[in-house]
Short mmCIF file of C-alpha atoms in Angstrom, two decimals:
data_model
loop_
_atom_site.label_atom_id
_atom_site.label_comp_id
_atom_site.label_asym_id
_atom_site.label_seq_id
_atom_site.Cartn_x
_atom_site.Cartn_y
_atom_site.Cartn_z
CA MET A 20 83.57 97.95 162.48
CA LYS A 21 81.87 100.21 159.77
CA SER A 22 83.36 97.63 157.28
CA SER A 23 81.26 94.51 159.30
CA ALA A 24 78.16 97.20 159.33
CA LEU A 25 78.71 97.50 155.75
CA LEU A 26 78.48 94.02 155.15
CA ALA A 27 75.83 93.36 157.69
CA SER A 28 73.67 95.82 155.47
CA ARG A 29 74.29 93.69 151.97
CA PRO A 30 71.63 90.96 152.22
CA VAL A 31 68.81 93.46 153.60
CA ARG A 32 69.64 95.68 150.43
CA TRP A 33 70.23 92.96 148.31
CA CYS A 34 66.46 91.45 149.72
CA GLY A 35 65.23 95.18 149.16
CA ASP A 36 66.19 95.30 145.58
CA SER A 37 65.62 91.81 144.63
CA LEU A 38 61.32 91.49 146.57
CA ARG A 39 61.57 95.60 144.55
CA GLY A 40 61.89 93.78 140.99
CA LEU A 41 59.79 90.46 141.81
CA ALA A 42 56.72 93.41 142.85
CA LEU A 43 57.25 95.27 139.80
CA ALA A 44 57.35 92.06 137.59
CA SER A 45 54.19 90.82 139.75
CA LEU A 46 52.57 94.62 138.31
CA ILE A 47 53.68 93.78 134.80
CA ALA A 48 52.60 90.31 134.73
CA ASN A 49 48.83 91.08 136.23
CA ILE A 50 48.62 94.07 133.31
CA GLY A 51 50.00 91.53 130.87
CA ILE A 52 47.22 88.49 131.66
CA ILE A 53 44.66 91.64 130.75
CA VAL A 54 45.89 91.41 127.40
CA THR A 55 45.93 87.71 127.17
CA GLY A 56 42.52 87.95 128.23
CA ALA A 57 41.53 89.84 125.76
CA ALA A 58 43.11 88.20 123.66
CA VAL A 59 41.05 85.01 124.58
CA ARG A 60 37.81 86.61 124.24
CA LEU A 61 38.68 88.53 120.85
CA THR A 62 39.73 85.22 118.89
CA ALA A 63 36.17 83.45 120.10
CA SER A 64 38.33 80.89 121.79
CA GLY A 65 36.73 81.53 125.70
CA LEU A 66 34.97 78.20 125.15
CA GLY A 67 38.51 76.58 123.49
CA CYS A 68 38.91 74.03 126.35
CA PRO A 69 35.65 73.51 126.70
CA THR A 70 35.47 72.44 130.39
CA TRP A 71 38.09 73.05 133.93
CA PRO A 72 39.69 72.14 135.83
CA ARG A 73 40.35 69.92 132.78
CA CYS A 74 40.49 71.23 129.22
CA THR A 75 38.87 68.58 128.08
CA ASP A 76 36.97 65.76 129.91
CA GLU A 77 39.46 63.54 129.65
CA SER A 78 43.04 65.53 129.20
CA TYR A 79 44.55 68.66 131.42
CA THR A 80 45.85 69.82 128.05
CA THR A 81 44.37 70.99 124.79
CA THR A 82 44.81 68.33 121.64
CA PRO A 83 45.30 68.63 118.17
CA GLU A 84 42.41 68.26 117.47
CA MET A 85 41.16 71.50 119.37
CA GLY A 86 42.88 74.15 117.09
CA ILE A 87 43.78 77.31 117.66
CA ASN A 88 41.17 78.42 120.08
CA GLY A 89 41.84 75.52 122.20
CA ALA A 90 45.42 76.76 122.40
CA ILE A 91 45.11 79.98 123.10
CA GLU A 92 42.68 79.41 126.06
CA PHE A 93 45.33 76.67 127.32
CA GLY A 94 47.85 79.04 127.02
CA ASN A 95 45.65 81.77 129.01
CA ARG A 96 45.90 79.27 132.07
CA LEU A 97 49.31 78.71 131.73
CA LEU A 98 49.91 82.04 132.66
CA THR A 99 48.62 81.82 136.00
CA PHE A 100 51.31 79.20 136.52
CA VAL A 101 54.01 81.84 135.62
CA LEU A 102 51.58 84.55 138.41
CA VAL A 103 51.92 81.96 140.64
CA ALA A 104 55.35 81.58 140.82
CA ILE A 105 55.84 85.27 141.11
CA ALA A 106 53.92 85.36 143.62
CA VAL A 107 55.60 82.60 145.82
CA ALA A 108 58.73 84.66 144.78
CA CYS A 109 57.66 88.01 146.48
CA PHE A 110 56.62 86.18 149.37
CA VAL A 111 59.80 84.71 150.27
CA GLY A 112 60.97 88.09 149.82
CA ALA A 113 59.08 89.55 151.54
CA LEU A 114 60.14 86.94 154.66
CA ALA A 115 62.92 87.95 154.16
CA ARG A 116 62.73 91.34 154.83
CA ARG A 117 60.93 90.50 158.31
CA ARG A 118 58.27 93.58 157.31
CA ARG A 119 54.62 92.33 158.34
CA SER A 120 53.30 94.87 155.88
CA LEU A 121 55.02 93.25 152.97
CA ILE A 122 54.64 89.41 154.26
CA ARG A 123 50.39 90.24 153.94
CA LEU A 124 50.56 92.50 151.24
CA SER A 125 52.67 89.49 149.44
CA VAL A 126 49.81 86.45 151.43
CA ALA A 127 46.85 88.55 149.59
CA ILE A 128 48.46 88.94 146.31
CA ALA A 129 49.64 85.00 146.06
CA LEU A 130 45.45 83.89 147.30
CA GLY A 131 44.17 86.49 144.86
CA ILE A 132 45.91 84.13 141.96
CA PRO A 133 44.44 80.78 142.73
CA GLY A 134 41.20 83.14 143.43
CA GLN A 135 41.13 84.67 139.91
CA GLY A 136 41.60 80.86 138.59
CA VAL A 137 38.40 79.63 139.85
CA ILE A 138 36.28 82.60 138.51
CA GLY A 139 38.14 82.01 135.36
CA GLY A 140 36.79 78.39 135.26
CA ILE A 141 33.62 79.46 136.42
CA THR A 142 32.61 81.43 133.34
CA VAL A 143 33.91 78.41 131.14
CA LEU A 144 31.32 76.54 133.16
CA THR A 145 28.41 78.92 133.07
CA ASN A 146 29.20 79.05 129.42
CA LEU A 147 30.97 82.54 129.72
CA ASN A 148 28.43 84.62 131.28
CA PRO A 149 28.82 88.28 130.90
CA TRP A 150 28.48 89.26 134.43
CA VAL A 151 31.01 86.63 135.61
CA VAL A 152 33.51 87.57 132.96
CA GLY A 153 33.47 91.01 134.38
CA LEU A 154 34.13 89.58 137.59
CA HIS A 155 37.03 87.92 136.13
CA PHE A 156 38.70 91.37 135.06
CA ILE A 157 37.32 93.37 138.71
CA LEU A 158 39.36 91.17 139.87
CA SER A 159 42.85 91.44 138.38
CA VAL A 160 41.69 95.28 138.64
CA ALA A 161 42.25 94.36 142.66
CA LEU A 162 45.44 92.13 141.97
CA ILE A 163 47.50 95.21 140.10
CA ALA A 164 46.46 97.55 143.05
CA GLY A 165 48.56 94.90 145.57
CA ALA A 166 51.22 94.59 143.13
CA TYR A 167 51.21 97.93 143.36
CA ALA A 168 51.11 98.69 146.59
CA LEU A 169 54.12 95.75 147.41
CA TRP A 170 56.42 97.72 144.84
CA ARG A 171 56.13 100.93 146.65
CA ARG A 172 56.23 99.49 150.44
CA VAL A 173 59.37 98.03 149.32
CA ASP A 174 61.29 101.42 150.34
CA GLN A 175 58.90 102.41 152.62
CA GLY A 176 58.89 102.16 156.24
CA ASP A 177 55.87 100.65 158.25
CA SER A 178 54.94 104.02 160.65
CA GLU A 179 51.60 105.97 159.81
CA PRO A 180 51.52 107.44 156.41
CA VAL A 181 52.51 111.48 156.34
CA PRO A 182 50.36 113.24 153.97
CA LEU A 183 52.72 115.66 151.56
CA VAL A 184 49.76 117.60 150.55
CA PRO A 185 46.55 119.52 152.36
CA GLY A 186 43.54 117.09 153.04
CA PRO A 187 41.19 118.32 150.39
CA ILE A 188 43.52 117.95 147.79
CA ARG A 189 43.77 114.33 149.29
CA HIS A 190 40.17 114.05 149.44
CA LEU A 191 40.00 115.11 145.57
CA ALA A 192 42.23 112.42 144.36
CA LEU A 193 40.47 109.64 146.48
CA VAL A 194 37.16 110.94 144.05
CA THR A 195 39.64 110.59 141.23
CA THR A 196 40.76 107.05 142.00
CA ALA A 197 36.71 106.06 142.72
CA VAL A 198 35.99 107.29 139.42
CA SER A 199 38.96 106.05 137.99
CA PHE A 200 37.24 102.83 139.03
CA ALA A 201 34.10 103.62 137.90
CA VAL A 202 35.04 104.11 134.48
CA ILE A 203 36.93 100.53 134.10
CA ALA A 204 33.75 98.94 135.90
CA ALA A 205 31.38 100.53 133.09
CA GLY A 206 33.37 99.74 130.23
CA VAL A 207 33.62 95.89 131.61
CA VAL A 208 29.63 96.00 131.32
CA VAL A 209 30.13 97.91 127.85
CA THR A 210 32.21 94.90 126.77
CA GLY A 211 29.55 92.63 128.21
CA SER A 212 26.47 94.05 125.92
CA GLY A 213 29.35 93.88 122.91
CA PRO A 214 30.02 91.76 119.76
CA HIS A 215 33.52 90.11 121.81
CA SER A 216 31.41 87.83 123.53
CA GLY A 217 34.99 85.15 123.68
CA ASP A 218 32.19 82.66 121.85
CA HIS A 219 29.63 82.86 119.25
CA GLY A 220 27.35 81.45 121.15
CA ALA A 221 27.69 82.98 124.38
CA LYS A 222 25.08 85.17 125.89
CA ARG A 223 25.14 89.13 126.15
CA ASN A 224 23.75 91.31 128.81
CA GLY A 225 21.24 92.13 127.08
CA LEU A 226 21.80 95.64 127.54
CA ASP A 227 21.58 98.48 124.92
CA PRO A 228 25.24 99.30 123.87
CA ASP A 229 24.71 102.62 122.48
CA ARG A 230 23.22 103.69 126.62
CA ILE A 231 26.15 101.57 128.68
CA SER A 232 28.77 103.42 125.91
CA GLN A 233 27.45 107.03 126.34
CA VAL A 234 27.51 106.11 130.51
CA HIS A 235 30.88 105.14 130.20
CA ALA A 236 32.22 108.11 127.83
CA ASP A 237 30.39 110.78 130.55
CA LEU A 238 32.60 109.01 133.62
CA VAL A 239 35.73 109.27 130.89
CA PHE A 240 34.65 112.98 130.91
CA LEU A 241 34.41 113.19 134.32
CA LEU A 242 37.43 112.06 134.92
CA VAL A 243 39.91 113.74 132.28
CA GLY A 244 37.92 117.12 134.50
CA LEU A 245 39.00 115.52 137.75
CA THR A 246 42.58 114.96 136.92
CA VAL A 247 42.75 118.60 135.08
CA ALA A 248 41.70 119.75 138.28
CA LEU A 249 43.86 117.58 140.68
CA TRP A 250 46.69 118.89 138.64
CA PHE A 251 45.92 122.32 139.06
CA ALA A 252 45.45 122.39 142.83
CA LEU A 253 48.50 120.13 143.44
CA ARG A 254 50.51 123.26 141.28
CA ALA A 255 48.44 125.96 143.78
CA VAL A 256 50.11 123.95 146.76
CA ASP A 257 53.51 123.97 145.54
CA ALA A 258 52.95 119.79 145.66
CA PRO A 259 56.11 117.29 145.68
CA PRO A 260 57.28 117.30 141.96
CA ALA A 261 57.14 113.50 141.19
CA ALA A 262 53.12 114.37 142.25
CA ILE A 263 52.70 117.00 140.12
CA LYS A 264 54.67 114.67 137.16
CA ALA A 265 52.10 111.77 138.54
CA ALA A 266 49.49 113.50 137.78
CA ALA A 267 50.39 114.41 134.02
CA VAL A 268 51.21 111.59 132.99
CA LEU A 269 47.36 110.07 134.25
CA PHE A 270 45.77 112.78 132.24
CA TRP A 271 48.13 111.96 128.73
CA VAL A 272 47.12 108.54 129.42
CA GLU A 273 43.84 109.05 130.15
CA MET A 274 43.95 111.73 126.68
CA GLY A 275 45.27 108.21 124.48
CA GLN A 276 42.81 105.93 125.97
CA GLY A 277 40.00 107.77 124.99
CA LEU A 278 41.20 108.08 121.57
CA ILE A 279 41.49 104.78 121.38
CA GLY A 280 38.26 103.95 122.66
CA PHE A 281 36.69 106.70 120.32
CA VAL A 282 37.76 105.40 117.91
CA GLN A 283 37.22 101.94 118.03
CA TYR A 284 33.22 102.64 118.81
CA PHE A 285 33.43 104.48 115.73
CA THR A 286 34.99 102.08 113.02
CA HIS A 287 32.41 99.27 115.35
CA LEU A 288 35.15 97.71 117.49
CA PRO A 289 38.39 96.10 115.35
CA VAL A 290 39.91 93.19 117.23
CA ALA A 291 43.16 95.21 117.16
CA LEU A 292 41.82 98.54 118.96
CA VAL A 293 39.84 96.43 121.26
CA ALA A 294 43.32 94.68 122.66
CA ALA A 295 44.73 98.06 123.17
CA HIS A 296 42.18 99.53 124.97
CA MET A 297 42.21 96.55 127.46
CA LEU A 298 45.72 97.17 128.12
CA GLY A 299 45.61 101.34 128.41
CA SER A 300 42.72 100.37 131.12
CA GLY A 301 45.13 98.41 132.87
CA LEU A 302 47.67 101.45 132.43
CA VAL A 303 45.16 104.26 133.35
CA TRP A 304 44.37 102.43 136.86
CA THR A 305 48.06 101.96 137.36
CA SER A 306 48.57 105.52 136.62
CA THR A 307 45.54 106.30 138.84
CA LEU A 308 46.92 104.58 141.64
CA ALA A 309 50.59 106.54 141.20
CA VAL A 310 48.98 109.79 141.48
CA LEU A 311 47.06 108.96 145.20
CA TRP A 312 50.80 107.30 145.80
CA SER A 313 52.54 110.00 145.65
CA LEU A 314 50.43 112.45 148.18
CA ARG A 315 52.09 110.61 151.11
CA THR A 316 55.13 108.76 152.49
CA ARG A 317 55.77 106.20 155.01
CA PRO A 318 59.18 107.38 156.85
CA LEU A 319 61.87 104.56 157.24
CA SER A 320 62.11 104.33 161.11
CA ALA A 321 65.37 103.76 163.27
CA LEU A 322 64.29 100.59 163.61
CA SER A 323 63.54 99.21 159.66
CA PRO A 324 65.75 97.82 158.04
CA THR A 325 68.78 99.86 155.87
CA PRO A 326 66.93 101.15 153.04
CA SER A 327 68.59 100.65 149.94
CA PRO A 328 70.02 103.40 147.73
CA GLN A 329 66.65 104.48 146.10
CA ALA A 330 64.22 104.93 149.59
CA THR A 331 62.17 107.25 149.87
CA PRO A 332 64.07 110.54 151.89
CA ALA A 333 62.54 112.02 154.56
CA PRO A 334 58.87 113.77 153.78
CA ALA A 335 58.63 117.72 153.70
CA PRO A 336 56.30 119.46 155.33
CA VAL A 337 52.74 119.61 153.61
CA PRO A 338 52.85 122.60 151.48
CA THR A 339 50.38 125.30 152.73
CA PRO A 340 48.09 127.22 149.97
CA ARG A 341 49.39 130.58 147.87
#
């Protein structure tokens, strides 16, 4: 009887491990496409394929006459199909788990990727309008959030979330998350005012780069201050070690990102540092999500499928301030 129950649980555990890996692959791929999109912009390849959905009026693929810029832009378009394949695999894995929460998340990600492709096409058709390019980036941020949520929910149940820290600290974490998003959005506006437009003839948003950069920097200082306050608050209430560690990781990622940002600004935006800063934005956002998710859990109910060995343990009581 014991052995039959063990055998019955193996497919569920295998599905959980498989879906967890696929969700992580989706998260990494959605961060990675930020970098490949940066490569398109930084090499002035934004109009390497001058139309959409075709690459030229006669061909869906790049041609030798279009040179390296056409190859870079077309290569970035092809990565969309990789994201779609991973998203479909996540959906199949979620179906195998028979959990509506996972299915809904996987469907949202799967629908977001074609939407991302359409917005990318609009950027080409509008000759790289900086506001549309910015929207293209913001949707990537949303897809990262969805992929991260799917990755974390695999090992959690579908019950109501149980808080692991007092309410005021959760509110502070929400404010920190909102400011983190504001930092990214301000960075998008800074990019739209700067020299790396994706094509030498593309328009800029017309805002003063120095002033917008100052706004962006001010928001960064606010984010760092909130992160430090959150770390101290978590320690004061004996929060779970994972939450304290997540806040510390966020702080150091912010430090690295801030260093790259200042150096690139004072060295007149070299391509390599701008690409690193784009990657850093994805890492800051993911680290912010990690903090937010560490402050609550969803226990596995008795009716939930058998958890994998890495499943979330039962939550500890909410600690009280000393």
